[in-house]
mmCIF file with all atom_site columns, C-alpha atoms in Angstrom:
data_model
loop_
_atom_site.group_PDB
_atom_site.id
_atom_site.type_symbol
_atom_site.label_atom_id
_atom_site.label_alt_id
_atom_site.label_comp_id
_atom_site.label_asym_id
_atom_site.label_entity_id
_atom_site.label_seq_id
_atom_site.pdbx_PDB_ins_code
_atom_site.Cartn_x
_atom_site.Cartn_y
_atom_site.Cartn_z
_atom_site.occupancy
_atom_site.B_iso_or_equiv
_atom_site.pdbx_formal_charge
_atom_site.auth_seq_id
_atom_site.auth_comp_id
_atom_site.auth_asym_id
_atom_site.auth_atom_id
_atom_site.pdbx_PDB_model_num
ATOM 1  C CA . UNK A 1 1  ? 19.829 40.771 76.823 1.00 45.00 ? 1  UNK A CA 1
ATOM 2  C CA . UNK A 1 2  ? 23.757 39.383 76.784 1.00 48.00 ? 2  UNK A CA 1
ATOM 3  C CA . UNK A 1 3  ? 22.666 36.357 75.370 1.00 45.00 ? 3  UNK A CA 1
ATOM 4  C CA . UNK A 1 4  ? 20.487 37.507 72.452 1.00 47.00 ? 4  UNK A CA 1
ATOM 5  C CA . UNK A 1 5  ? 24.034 40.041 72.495 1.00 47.00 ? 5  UNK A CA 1
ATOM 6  C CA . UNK A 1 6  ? 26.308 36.951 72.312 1.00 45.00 ? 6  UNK A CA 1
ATOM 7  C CA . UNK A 1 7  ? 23.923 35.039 69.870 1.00 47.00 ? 7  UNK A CA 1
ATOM 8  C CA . UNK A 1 8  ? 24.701 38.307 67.180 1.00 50.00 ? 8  UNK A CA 1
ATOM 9  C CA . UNK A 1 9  ? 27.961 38.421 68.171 1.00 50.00 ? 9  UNK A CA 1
ATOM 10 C CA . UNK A 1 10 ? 28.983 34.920 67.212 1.00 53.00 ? 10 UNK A CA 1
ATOM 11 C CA . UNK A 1 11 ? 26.564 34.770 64.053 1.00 55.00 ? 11 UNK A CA 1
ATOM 12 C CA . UNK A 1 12 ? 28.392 37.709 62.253 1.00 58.00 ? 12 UNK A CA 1
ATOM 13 C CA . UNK A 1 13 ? 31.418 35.118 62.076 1.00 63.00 ? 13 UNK A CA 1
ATOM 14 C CA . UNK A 1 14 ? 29.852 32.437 59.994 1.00 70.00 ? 14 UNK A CA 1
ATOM 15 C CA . UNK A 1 15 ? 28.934 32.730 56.368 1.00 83.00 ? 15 UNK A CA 1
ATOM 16 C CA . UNK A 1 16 ? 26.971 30.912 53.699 1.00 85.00 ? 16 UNK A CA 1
ATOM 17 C CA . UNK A 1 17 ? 28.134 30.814 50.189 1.00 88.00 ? 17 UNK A CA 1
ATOM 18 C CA . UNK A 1 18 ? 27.275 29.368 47.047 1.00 88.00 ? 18 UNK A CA 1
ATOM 19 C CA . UNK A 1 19 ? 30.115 28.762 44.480 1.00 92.00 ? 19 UNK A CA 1
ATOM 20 C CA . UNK A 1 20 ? 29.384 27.464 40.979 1.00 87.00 ? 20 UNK A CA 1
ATOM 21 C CA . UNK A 1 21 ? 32.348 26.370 38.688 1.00 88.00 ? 21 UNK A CA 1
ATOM 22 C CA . UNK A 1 22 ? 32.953 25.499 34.913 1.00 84.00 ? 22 UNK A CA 1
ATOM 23 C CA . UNK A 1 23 ? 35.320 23.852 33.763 1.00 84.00 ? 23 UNK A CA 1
ATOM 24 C CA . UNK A 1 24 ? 36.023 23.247 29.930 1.00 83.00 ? 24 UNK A CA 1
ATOM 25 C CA . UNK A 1 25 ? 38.164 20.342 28.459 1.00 84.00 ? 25 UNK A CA 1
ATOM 26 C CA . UNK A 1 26 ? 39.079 19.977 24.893 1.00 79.00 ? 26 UNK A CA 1
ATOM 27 C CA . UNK A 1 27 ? 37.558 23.233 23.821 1.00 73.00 ? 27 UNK A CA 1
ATOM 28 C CA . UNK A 1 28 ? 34.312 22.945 24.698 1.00 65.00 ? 28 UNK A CA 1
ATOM 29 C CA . UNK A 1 29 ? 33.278 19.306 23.783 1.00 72.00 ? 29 UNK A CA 1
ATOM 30 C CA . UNK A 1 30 ? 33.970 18.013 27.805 1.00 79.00 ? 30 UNK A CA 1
ATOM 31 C CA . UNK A 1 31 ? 32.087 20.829 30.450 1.00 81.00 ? 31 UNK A CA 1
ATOM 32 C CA . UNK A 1 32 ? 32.173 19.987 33.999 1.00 83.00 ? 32 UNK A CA 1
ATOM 33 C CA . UNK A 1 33 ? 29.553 22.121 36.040 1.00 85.00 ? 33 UNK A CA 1
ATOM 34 C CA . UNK A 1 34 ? 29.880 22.082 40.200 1.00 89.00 ? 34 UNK A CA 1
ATOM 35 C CA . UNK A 1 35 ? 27.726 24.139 42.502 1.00 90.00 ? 35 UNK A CA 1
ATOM 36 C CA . UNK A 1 36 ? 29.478 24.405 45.847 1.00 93.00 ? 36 UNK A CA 1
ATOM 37 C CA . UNK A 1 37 ? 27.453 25.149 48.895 1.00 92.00 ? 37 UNK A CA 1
ATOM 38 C CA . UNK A 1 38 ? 29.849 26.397 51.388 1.00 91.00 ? 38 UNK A CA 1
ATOM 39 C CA . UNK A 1 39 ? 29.229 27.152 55.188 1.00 88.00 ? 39 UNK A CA 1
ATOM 40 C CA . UNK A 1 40 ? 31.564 28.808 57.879 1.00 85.00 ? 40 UNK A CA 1
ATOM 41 C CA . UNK A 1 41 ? 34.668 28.073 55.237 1.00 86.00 ? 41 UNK A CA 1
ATOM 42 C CA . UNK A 1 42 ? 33.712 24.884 55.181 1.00 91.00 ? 42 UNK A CA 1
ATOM 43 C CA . UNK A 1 43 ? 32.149 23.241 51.980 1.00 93.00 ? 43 UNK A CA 1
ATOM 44 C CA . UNK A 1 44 ? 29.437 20.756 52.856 1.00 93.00 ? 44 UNK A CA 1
ATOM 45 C CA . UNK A 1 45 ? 27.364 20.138 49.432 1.00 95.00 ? 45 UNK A CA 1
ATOM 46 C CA . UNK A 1 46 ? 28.536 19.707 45.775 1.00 94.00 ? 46 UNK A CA 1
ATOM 47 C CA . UNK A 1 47 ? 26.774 18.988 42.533 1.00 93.00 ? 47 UNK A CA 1
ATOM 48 C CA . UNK A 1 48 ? 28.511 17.692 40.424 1.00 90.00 ? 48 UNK A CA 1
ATOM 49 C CA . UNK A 1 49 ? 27.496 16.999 36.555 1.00 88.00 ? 49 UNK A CA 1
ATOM 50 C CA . UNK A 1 50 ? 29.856 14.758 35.587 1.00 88.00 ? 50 UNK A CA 1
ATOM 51 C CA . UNK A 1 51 ? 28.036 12.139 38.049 1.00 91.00 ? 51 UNK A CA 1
ATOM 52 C CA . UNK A 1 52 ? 24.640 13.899 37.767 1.00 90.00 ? 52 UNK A CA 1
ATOM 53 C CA . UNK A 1 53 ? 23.906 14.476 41.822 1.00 93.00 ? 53 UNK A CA 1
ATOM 54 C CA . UNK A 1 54 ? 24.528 15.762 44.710 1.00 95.00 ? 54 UNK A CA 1
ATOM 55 C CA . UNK A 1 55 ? 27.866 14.619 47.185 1.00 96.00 ? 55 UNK A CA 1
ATOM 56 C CA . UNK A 1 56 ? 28.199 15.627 50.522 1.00 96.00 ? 56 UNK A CA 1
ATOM 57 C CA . UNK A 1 57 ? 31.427 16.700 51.619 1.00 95.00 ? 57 UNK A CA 1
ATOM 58 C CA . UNK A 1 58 ? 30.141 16.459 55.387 1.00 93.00 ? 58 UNK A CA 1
ATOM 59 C CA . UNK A 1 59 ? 27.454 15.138 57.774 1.00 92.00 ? 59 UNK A CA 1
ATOM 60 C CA . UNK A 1 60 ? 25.966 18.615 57.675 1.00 89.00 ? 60 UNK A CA 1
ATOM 61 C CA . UNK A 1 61 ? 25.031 18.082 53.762 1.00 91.00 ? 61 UNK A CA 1
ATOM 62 C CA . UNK A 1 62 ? 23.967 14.664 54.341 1.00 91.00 ? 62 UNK A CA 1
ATOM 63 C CA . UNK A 1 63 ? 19.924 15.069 54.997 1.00 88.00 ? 63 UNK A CA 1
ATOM 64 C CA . UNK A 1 64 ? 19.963 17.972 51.914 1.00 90.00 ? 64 UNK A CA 1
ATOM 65 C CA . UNK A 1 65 ? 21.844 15.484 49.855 1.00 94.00 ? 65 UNK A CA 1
ATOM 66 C CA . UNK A 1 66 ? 19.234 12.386 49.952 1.00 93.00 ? 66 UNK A CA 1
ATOM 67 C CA . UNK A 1 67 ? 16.342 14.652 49.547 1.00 93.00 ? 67 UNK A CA 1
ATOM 68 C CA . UNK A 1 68 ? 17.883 16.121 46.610 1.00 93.00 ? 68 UNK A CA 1
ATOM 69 C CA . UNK A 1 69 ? 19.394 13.211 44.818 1.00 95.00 ? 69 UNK A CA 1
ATOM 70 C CA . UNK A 1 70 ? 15.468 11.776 44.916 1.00 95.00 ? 70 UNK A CA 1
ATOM 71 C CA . UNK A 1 71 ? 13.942 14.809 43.593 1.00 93.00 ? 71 UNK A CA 1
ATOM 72 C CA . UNK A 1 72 ? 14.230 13.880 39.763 1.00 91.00 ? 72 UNK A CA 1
ATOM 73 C CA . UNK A 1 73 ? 12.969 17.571 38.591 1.00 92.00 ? 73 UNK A CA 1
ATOM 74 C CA . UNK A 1 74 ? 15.022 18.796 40.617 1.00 88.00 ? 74 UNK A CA 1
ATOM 75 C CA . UNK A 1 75 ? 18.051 17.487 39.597 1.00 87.00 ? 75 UNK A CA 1
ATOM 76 C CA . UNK A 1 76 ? 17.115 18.049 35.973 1.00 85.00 ? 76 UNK A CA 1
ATOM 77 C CA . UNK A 1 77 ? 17.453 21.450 36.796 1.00 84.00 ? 77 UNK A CA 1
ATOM 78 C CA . UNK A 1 78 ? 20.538 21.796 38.180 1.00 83.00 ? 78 UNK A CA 1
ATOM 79 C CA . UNK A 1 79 ? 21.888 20.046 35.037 1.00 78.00 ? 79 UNK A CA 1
ATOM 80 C CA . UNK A 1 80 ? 20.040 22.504 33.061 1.00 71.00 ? 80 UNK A CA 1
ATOM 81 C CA . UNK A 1 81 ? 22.977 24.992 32.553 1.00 65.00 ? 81 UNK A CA 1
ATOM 82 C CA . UNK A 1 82 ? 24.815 22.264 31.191 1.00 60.00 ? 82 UNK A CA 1
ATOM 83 C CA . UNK A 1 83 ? 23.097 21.354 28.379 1.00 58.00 ? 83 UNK A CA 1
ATOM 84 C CA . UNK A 1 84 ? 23.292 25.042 27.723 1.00 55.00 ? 84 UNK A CA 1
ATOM 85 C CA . UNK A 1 85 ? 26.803 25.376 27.447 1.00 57.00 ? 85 UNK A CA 1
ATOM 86 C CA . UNK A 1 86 ? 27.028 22.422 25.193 1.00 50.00 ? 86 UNK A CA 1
ATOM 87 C CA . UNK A 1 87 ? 24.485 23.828 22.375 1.00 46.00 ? 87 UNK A CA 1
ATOM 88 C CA . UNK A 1 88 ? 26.688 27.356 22.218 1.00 51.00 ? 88 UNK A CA 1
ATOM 89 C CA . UNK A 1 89 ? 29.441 25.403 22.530 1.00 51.00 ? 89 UNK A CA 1
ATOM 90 C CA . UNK A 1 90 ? 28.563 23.533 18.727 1.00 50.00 ? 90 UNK A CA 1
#
């Protein structure tokens, strides 16, 4: 019973996050969208569409990353918002 105690104790002091950015340059003609994936205060994933994958910031990202950057849907749909932007943005 401590350890399952311990176990809780220690997990209430890590947190996942997810933190999406936009940046606009020139008006709205240049959009830069990254998707953060952030663990413990630590960010360990990135999207970024100005090179159209994933990075990984840390060995922890690493296996997510590769499995992600293969996935060809998948990574259509994380640049989906983009293309958004830019057809309100004209």
């Amino acid at each position: 019973m401590a350890f399952f105690f311990l176990l809780l104790v220690l997990a209430t002091h890590f947190l996942y996050q997810l933190k999406d950015e936009c940046h606009f340059y020139n008006g709205t003609q240049q959009v830069q969208l990254l998707f953060r994936d952030i663990y413990d205060q630590q960010e360990f994933v990135c999207f970024d569409s100005d090179l159209g994958e994933f990075v990984a910031i840390t060995e922890l990202g690493e296996v997510d990353v590769d499995a992600w950057n293969k996935d060809k849907q998948y990574l259509q749909y994380q640049k989906g918002p983009l293309s958004q932007i830019q057809v309100l943005g004209h």
